[in-house]
Coordinates of C-alpha atoms in Angstrom, one line a residue:
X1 CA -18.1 -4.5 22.5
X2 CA -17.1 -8.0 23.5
X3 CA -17.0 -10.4 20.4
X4 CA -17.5 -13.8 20.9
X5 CA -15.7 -17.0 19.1
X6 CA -17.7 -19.7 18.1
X7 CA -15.6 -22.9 17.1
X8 CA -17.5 -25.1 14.0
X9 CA -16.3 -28.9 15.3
X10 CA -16.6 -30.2 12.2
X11 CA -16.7 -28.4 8.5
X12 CA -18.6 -31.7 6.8
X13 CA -21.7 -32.2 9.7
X14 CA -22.5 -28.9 10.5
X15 CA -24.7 -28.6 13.8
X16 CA -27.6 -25.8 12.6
X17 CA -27.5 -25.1 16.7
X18 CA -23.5 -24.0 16.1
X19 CA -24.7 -21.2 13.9
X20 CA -28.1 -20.4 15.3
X21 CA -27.1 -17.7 17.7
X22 CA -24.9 -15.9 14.8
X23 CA -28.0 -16.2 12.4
X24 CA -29.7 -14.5 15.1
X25 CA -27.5 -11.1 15.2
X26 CA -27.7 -11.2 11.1
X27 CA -31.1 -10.7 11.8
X28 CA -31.2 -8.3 14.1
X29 CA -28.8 -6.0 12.6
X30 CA -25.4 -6.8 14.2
X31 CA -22.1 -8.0 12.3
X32 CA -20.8 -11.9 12.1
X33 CA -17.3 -12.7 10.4
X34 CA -17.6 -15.9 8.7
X35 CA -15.5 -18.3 6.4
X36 CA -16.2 -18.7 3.0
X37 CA -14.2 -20.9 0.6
X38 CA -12.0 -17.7 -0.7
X39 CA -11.5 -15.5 2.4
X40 CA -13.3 -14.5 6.0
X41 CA -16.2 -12.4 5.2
X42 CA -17.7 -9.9 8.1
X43 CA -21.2 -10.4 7.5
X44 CA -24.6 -8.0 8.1
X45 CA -28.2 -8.3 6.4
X46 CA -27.5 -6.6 3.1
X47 CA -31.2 -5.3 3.0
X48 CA -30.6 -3.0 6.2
X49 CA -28.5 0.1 6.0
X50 CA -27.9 0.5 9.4
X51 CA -26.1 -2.9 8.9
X52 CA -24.3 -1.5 6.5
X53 CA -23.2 1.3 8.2
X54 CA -22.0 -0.8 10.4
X55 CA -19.6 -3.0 8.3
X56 CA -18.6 0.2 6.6
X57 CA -17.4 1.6 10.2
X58 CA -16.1 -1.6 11.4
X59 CA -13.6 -1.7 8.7
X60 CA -12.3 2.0 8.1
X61 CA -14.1 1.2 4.7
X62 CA -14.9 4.2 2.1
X63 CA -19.2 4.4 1.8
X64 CA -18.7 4.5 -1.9
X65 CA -17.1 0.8 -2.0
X66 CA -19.7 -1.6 -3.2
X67 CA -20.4 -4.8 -0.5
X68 CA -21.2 -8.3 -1.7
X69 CA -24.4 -9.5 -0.9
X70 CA -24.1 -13.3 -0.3
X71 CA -27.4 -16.2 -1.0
X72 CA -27.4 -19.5 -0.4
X73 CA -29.8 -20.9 -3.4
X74 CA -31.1 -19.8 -6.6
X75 CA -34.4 -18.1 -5.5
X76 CA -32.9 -15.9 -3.6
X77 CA -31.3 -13.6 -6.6
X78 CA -34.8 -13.0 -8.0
X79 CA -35.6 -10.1 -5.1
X80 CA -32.6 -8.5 -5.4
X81 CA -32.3 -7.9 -9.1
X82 CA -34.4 -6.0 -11.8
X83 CA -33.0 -9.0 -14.2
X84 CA -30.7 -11.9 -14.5
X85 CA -29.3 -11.3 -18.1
X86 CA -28.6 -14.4 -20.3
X87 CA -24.8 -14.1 -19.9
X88 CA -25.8 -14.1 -15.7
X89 CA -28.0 -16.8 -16.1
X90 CA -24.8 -19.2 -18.1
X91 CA -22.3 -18.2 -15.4
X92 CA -24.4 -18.9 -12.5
X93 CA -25.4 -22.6 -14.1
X94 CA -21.6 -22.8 -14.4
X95 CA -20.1 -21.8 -11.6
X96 CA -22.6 -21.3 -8.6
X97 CA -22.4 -21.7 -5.5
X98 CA -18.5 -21.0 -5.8
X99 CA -15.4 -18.2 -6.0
X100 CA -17.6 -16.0 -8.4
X101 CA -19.1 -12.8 -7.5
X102 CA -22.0 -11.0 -10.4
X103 CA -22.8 -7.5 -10.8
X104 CA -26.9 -7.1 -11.7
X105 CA -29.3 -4.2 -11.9
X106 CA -30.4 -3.9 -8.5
X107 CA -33.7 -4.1 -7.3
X108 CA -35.2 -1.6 -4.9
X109 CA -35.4 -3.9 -2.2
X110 CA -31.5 -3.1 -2.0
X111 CA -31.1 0.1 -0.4
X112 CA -28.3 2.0 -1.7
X113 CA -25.9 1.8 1.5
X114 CA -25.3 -1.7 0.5
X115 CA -24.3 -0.8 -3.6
X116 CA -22.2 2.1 -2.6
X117 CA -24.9 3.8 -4.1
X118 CA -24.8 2.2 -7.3
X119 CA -28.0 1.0 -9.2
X120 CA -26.4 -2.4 -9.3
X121 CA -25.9 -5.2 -6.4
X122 CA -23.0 -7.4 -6.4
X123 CA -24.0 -10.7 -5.6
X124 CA -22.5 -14.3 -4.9
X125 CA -23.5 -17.9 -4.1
X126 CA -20.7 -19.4 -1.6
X127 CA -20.1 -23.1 -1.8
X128 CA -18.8 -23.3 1.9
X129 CA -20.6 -25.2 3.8
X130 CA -20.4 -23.0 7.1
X131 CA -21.2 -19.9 4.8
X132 CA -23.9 -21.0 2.8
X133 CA -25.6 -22.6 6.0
X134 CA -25.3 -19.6 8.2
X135 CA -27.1 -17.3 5.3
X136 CA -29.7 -20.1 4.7
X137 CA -30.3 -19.9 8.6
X138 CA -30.5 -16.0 8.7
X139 CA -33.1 -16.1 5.9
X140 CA -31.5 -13.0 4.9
X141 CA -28.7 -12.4 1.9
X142 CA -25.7 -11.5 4.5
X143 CA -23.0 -8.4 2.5
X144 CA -19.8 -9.8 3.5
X145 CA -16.8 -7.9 2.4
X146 CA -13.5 -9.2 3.3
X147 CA -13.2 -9.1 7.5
X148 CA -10.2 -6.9 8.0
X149 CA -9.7 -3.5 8.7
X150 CA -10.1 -2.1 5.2
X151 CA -6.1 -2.0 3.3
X152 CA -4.9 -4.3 5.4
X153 CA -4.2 -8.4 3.8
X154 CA -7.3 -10.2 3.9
X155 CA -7.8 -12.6 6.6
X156 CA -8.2 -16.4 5.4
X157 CA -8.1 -17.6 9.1
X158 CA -10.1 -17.0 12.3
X159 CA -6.9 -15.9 14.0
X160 CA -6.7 -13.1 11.4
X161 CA -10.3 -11.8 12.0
X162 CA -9.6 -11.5 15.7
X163 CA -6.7 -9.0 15.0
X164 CA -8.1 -7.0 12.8
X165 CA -12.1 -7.3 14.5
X166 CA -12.0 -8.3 17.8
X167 CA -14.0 -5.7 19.9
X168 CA -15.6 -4.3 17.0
X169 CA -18.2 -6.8 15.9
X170 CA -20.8 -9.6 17.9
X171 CA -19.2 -12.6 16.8
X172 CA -16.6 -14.8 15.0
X173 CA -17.0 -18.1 13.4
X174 CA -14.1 -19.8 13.5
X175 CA -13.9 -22.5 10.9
X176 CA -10.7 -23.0 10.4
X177 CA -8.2 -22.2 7.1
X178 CA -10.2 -21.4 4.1
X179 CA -9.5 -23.3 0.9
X180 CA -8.2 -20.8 -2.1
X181 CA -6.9 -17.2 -0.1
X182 CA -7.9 -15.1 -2.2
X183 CA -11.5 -13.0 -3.1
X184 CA -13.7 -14.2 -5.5
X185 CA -13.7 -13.1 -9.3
X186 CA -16.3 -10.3 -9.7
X187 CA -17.9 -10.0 -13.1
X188 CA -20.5 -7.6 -14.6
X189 CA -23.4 -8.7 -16.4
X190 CA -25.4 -5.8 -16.3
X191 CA -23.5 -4.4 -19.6
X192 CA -23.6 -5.9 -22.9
X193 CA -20.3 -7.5 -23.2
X194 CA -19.8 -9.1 -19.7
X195 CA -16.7 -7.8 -17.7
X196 CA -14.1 -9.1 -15.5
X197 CA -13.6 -6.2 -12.6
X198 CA -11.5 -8.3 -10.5
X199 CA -9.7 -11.5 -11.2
X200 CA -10.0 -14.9 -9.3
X201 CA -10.6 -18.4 -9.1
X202 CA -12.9 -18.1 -11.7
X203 CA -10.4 -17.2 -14.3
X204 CA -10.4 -15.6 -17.7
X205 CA -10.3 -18.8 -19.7
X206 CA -13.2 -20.6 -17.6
X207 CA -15.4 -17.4 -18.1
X208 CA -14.5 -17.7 -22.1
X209 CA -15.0 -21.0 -22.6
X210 CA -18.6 -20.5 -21.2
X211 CA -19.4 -17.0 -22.7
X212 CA -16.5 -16.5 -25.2
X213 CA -16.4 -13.1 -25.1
X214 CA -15.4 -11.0 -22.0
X215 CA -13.7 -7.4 -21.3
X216 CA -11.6 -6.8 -18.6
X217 CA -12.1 -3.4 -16.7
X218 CA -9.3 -0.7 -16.8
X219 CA -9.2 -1.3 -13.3
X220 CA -7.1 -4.8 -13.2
X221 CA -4.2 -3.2 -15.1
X222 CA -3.7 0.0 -13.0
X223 CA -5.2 2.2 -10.2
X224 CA -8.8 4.5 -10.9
X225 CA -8.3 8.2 -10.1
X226 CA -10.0 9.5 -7.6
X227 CA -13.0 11.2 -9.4
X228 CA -13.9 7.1 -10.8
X229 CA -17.1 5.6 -8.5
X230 CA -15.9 1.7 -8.0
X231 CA -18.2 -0.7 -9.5
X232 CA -17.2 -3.5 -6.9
X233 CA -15.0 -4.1 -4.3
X234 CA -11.4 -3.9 -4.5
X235 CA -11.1 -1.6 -7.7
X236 CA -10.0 1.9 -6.6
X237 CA -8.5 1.9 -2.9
X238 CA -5.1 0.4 -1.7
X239 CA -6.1 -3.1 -0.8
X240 CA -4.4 -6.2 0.4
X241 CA -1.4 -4.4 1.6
X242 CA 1.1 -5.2 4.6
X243 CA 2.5 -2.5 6.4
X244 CA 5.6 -2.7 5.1
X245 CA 6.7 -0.8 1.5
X246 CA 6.3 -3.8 -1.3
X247 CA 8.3 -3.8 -4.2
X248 CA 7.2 -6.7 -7.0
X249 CA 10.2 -7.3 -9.3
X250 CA 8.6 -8.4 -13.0
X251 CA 11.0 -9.5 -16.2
X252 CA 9.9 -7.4 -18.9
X253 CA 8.1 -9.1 -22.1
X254 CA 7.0 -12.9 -20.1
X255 CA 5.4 -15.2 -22.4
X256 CA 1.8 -15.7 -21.2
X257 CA 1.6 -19.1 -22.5
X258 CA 4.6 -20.5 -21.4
X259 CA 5.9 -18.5 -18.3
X260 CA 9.3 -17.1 -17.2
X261 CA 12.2 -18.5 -19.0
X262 CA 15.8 -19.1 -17.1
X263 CA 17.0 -16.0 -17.7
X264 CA 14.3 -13.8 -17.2
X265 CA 14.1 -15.8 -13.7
X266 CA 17.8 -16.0 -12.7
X267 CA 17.6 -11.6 -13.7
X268 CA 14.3 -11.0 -11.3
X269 CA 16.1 -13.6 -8.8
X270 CA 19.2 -11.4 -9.0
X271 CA 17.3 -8.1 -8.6
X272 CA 15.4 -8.7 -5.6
X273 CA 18.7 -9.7 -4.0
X274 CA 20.3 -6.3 -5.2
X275 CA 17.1 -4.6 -3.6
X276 CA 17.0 -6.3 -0.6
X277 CA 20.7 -6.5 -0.1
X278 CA 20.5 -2.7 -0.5
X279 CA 18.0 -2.1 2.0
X280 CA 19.7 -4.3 4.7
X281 CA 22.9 -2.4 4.7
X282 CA 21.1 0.7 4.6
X283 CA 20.1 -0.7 8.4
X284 CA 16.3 -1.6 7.4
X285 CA 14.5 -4.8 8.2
X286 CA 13.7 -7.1 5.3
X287 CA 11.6 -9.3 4.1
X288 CA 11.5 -11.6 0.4
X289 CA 8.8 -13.5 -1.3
X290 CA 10.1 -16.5 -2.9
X291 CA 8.9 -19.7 -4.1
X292 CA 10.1 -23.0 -3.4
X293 CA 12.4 -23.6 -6.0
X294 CA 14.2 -20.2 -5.1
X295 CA 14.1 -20.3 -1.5
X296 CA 18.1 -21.8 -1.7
X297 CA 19.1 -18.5 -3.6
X298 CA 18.0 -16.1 -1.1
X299 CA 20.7 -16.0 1.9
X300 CA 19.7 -12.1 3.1
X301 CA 16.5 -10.7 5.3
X302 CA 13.5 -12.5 6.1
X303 CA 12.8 -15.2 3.4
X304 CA 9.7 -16.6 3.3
X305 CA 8.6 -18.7 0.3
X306 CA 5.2 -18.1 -1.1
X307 CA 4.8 -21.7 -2.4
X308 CA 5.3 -23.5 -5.6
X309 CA 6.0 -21.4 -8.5
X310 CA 4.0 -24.7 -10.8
X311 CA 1.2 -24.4 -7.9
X312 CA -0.5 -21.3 -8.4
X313 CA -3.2 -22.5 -6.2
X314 CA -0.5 -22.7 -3.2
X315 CA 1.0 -19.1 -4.2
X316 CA -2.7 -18.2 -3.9
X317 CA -3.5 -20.0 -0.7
X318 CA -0.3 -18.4 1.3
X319 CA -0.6 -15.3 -0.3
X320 CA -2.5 -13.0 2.6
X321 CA -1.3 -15.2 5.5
X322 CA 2.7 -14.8 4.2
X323 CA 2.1 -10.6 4.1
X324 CA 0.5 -11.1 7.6
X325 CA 3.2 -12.8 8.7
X326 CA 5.9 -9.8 7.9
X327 CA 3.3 -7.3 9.5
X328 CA 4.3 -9.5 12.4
X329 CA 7.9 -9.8 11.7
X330 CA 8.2 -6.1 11.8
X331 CA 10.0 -5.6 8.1
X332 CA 10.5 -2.4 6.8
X333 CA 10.6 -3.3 3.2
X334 CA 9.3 -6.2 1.2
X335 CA 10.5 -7.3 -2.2
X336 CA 8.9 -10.1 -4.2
X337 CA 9.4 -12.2 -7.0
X338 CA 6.1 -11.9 -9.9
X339 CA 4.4 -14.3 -11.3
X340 CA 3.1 -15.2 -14.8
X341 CA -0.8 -13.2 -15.5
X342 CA -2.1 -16.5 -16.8
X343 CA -5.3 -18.5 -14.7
X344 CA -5.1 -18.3 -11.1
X345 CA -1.9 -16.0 -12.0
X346 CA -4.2 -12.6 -13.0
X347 CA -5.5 -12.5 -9.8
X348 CA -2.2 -13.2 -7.9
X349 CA -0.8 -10.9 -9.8
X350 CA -3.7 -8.0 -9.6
X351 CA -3.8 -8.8 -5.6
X352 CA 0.0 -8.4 -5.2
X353 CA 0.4 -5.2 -7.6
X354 CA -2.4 -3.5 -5.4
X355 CA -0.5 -4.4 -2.2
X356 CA 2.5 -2.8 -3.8
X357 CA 0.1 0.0 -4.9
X358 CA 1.7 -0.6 -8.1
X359 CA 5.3 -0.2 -7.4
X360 CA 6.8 -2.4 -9.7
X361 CA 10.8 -2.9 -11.0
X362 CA 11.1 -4.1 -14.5
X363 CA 14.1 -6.4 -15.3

C-alpha cells in the first residue's frame, strides 16, 4: 500500500478541500493518521468493524484493547451511548472538546470490534482544529488510537507516523507538532463513583474540583494480569516503550505537595550515574533522562534532557519524541530521573513506569 502525506498549510484557516480526500477514505473504510492536540491518532469509522480490523492489524494491536471513538460536537454522543450519566454530563460541560476521553454504556450502533468487546464505548471530543474538522467532514465518529505500531512511544509528530505507518495505511495528515505529548485522561462514568483509568491532561485535581469524588483504577499503580479484560486503552499491555531496557530511578517517600527535596534529588541524581556508569563500562550504549537543571551533572552516555523539572507540561511535551530519539541513537539501556505524581506529574509518571514496564530503583 502506498500512503500518501498531506501537509495542512496552516493550523488556524483550515482549507475543508485539505481534508476532503482523507474524509473520504474514513468513509469508505480505509485508515487516516491525524493530529490531535495530545498525540497522532490513526483514524477509521468507529461504527465499521472491518475498520477496526484494520487499525487493530495496522498496529500489532491486541483485539481486546478498547479504541477511542472520536466526535466533533455534542450531538454526536447521543447514538453511541445507552446514557450520558450526570457525572458524564459535568465533565463534558467542563472539559469538552479537549485531552479527556469518557467511558459510556454503549449503544448498539457500536459494534463490538470497536469496544474490544466491551458493552461500553470510550469516547472523546478533540479540540484540534485539524481533528475535529476532519471528523466533522467524515460525518462519521473516527476510533483513533495512538498511530504507532502498538508498544512502541507514541508519535506526537508526522515524522513519527511515517516510521511506524508508512505503507500500511491510505494517508497521513501532517500537521505539524502536537501541543501536550501525551494521550488523553480516560475516565469511566458508566459506574457509580466515576474513575480515572488513565492519567492526563485532565488531572486528578481538575476532575475533583468538578465532581469531588473520583477512584483511580488499580491499573495506574501497577500492571493487570493477564486474565483482566482492559476497560480502555493503555491499561494492560507494555505501552510507550523504546527499544531500549528503561530503568526509572524514584526517591522513596516524595512529598506530593511539595516535590523532591535536595537530598532526595542529589541521591536519584547520584544513582542514575552509578547505573549508567555501570552499564557503560560493562561496553553497552547509554542513554539518561534528565531535566534542565541536571543536565550539567551528567558527564557519561547519551544525555538528553527531558525539559524543566518546574515545567511539567515541557517533561510532557518531549516525553515520546526524547524515547524516539534513543530508538534512533541505538542505546542499549536507558536510565531516568522520576518525577513528582502530582497534576500533569501522574500521567508522566504512569506513561514512563509503563515504558519501563515497571522497573523501577528506589533510593
Amino acid at each position: 500500500m502506498e500512503t500518501k502525506r498531506v501537509m495542512i498549510e496552516d493550523r488556524n484557516h483550515i482549507k475543508d478541500e485539505e481534508l476532503g480526500e482523507a474524509a473520504g477514505i474514513l468513509r469508505s473504510g480505509g485508515l487516516v493518521a491525524f493530529p490531535t492536540e495530545t498525540v497522532y491518532g490513526l483514524g477509521g469509522n468507529a461504527l465499521d468493524e472491518d475498520a477496526a480490523g484494520k487499525i487493530y492489524a495496522a498496529k500489532g494491536r491486541p483485539s481486546d484493547n478498547p479504541l477511542i471513538a472520536h466526535v466533533s460536537c455534542m450531538e454526536e454522543v447521543a447514538p453511541l451511548v445507552k446514557e450520558i450519566p450526570e457525572a458524564g454530563r459535568k465533565l463534558m460541560e467542563a472539559f469538552w472538546p479537549g485531552p479527556l476521553t469518557m467511558i459510556f454504556p454503549k449503544s448498539d450502533k457500536v459494534p463490538y470490534g470497536t469496544t474490544g468487546g466491551l458493552d461500553t464505548v470510550a469516547i472523546r471530543m478533540p479540540d484540534d482544529p485539524v481533528a475535529n474538522r476532519l471528523i466533522a467532514l467524515a460525518g462519521v465518529p473516527v476510533a483513533a488510537p495512538s498511530a504507532n505500531t502498538s508498544g512502541r512511544p507514541s508519535p506526537t509528530t508526522a515524522d513519527h507516523v511515517w516510521q511506524d505507518m508508512n505503507g500500511r495505511i491510505e494517508m497521513i495528515i501532517d500537521g505539524g507538532p502536537v501541543g501536550i505529548g501525551v494521550e488523553s485522561t480516560i475516565v469511566d462514568v458508566s459506574s457509580e463513583v466515576p474513575a480515572v483509568l488513565r492519567p492526563g491532561a485532565i488531572t486528578m485535581e481538575m476532575l475533583e474540583a468538578v465532581l469531588g469524588d473520583v477512584s483511580v483504577d488499580p491499573a495506574i499503580l501497577g500492571p493487570l494480569s493477564a486474565d483482566v479484560r482492559p476497560k480502555a486503552p493503555g491499561m494492560k499491555y507494555k505501552h510507550y516503550a523504546p527499544k531500549a531496557d528503561l530503568t526509572l530511578v524514584e526517591p522513596e517517600d516524595v512529598d506530593r505537595e511539595n516535590g523532591l527535596d535536595e537530598k532526595q534529588l542529589q541521591a536519584m541524581i547520584g544513582k542514575v550515574r552509578e547505573l549508567s556508569r555501570g552499564k557503560i563500562e560493562a561496553g553497552c550504549r547509554v542513554g539518561v533522562i534528565c531535566t534542565d537543571e541536571s543536565r550539567h551533572c551528567y558527564t557519561d552516555g547519551a544525555v538528553r534532557s527531558i525539559g524543566e523539572r518546574k515545567s511539567q507540561a515541557s517533561v510532557a511535551h518531549n516525553l515520546y519524541a526524547l524515547l524516539r530519539e534513543f530508538d534512533d541513537l541505538g542505546v542499549d539501556y536507558i536510565f531516568s530521573e522520576s518525577f513528582p505524581k502530582d497534576h500533569l506529574g501522574q500521567a508522566i509518571m504512569n506513561r514512563l513506569s509503563k515504558a519501563a514496564g515497571y522497573k523501577i530503583v528506589k533510593v
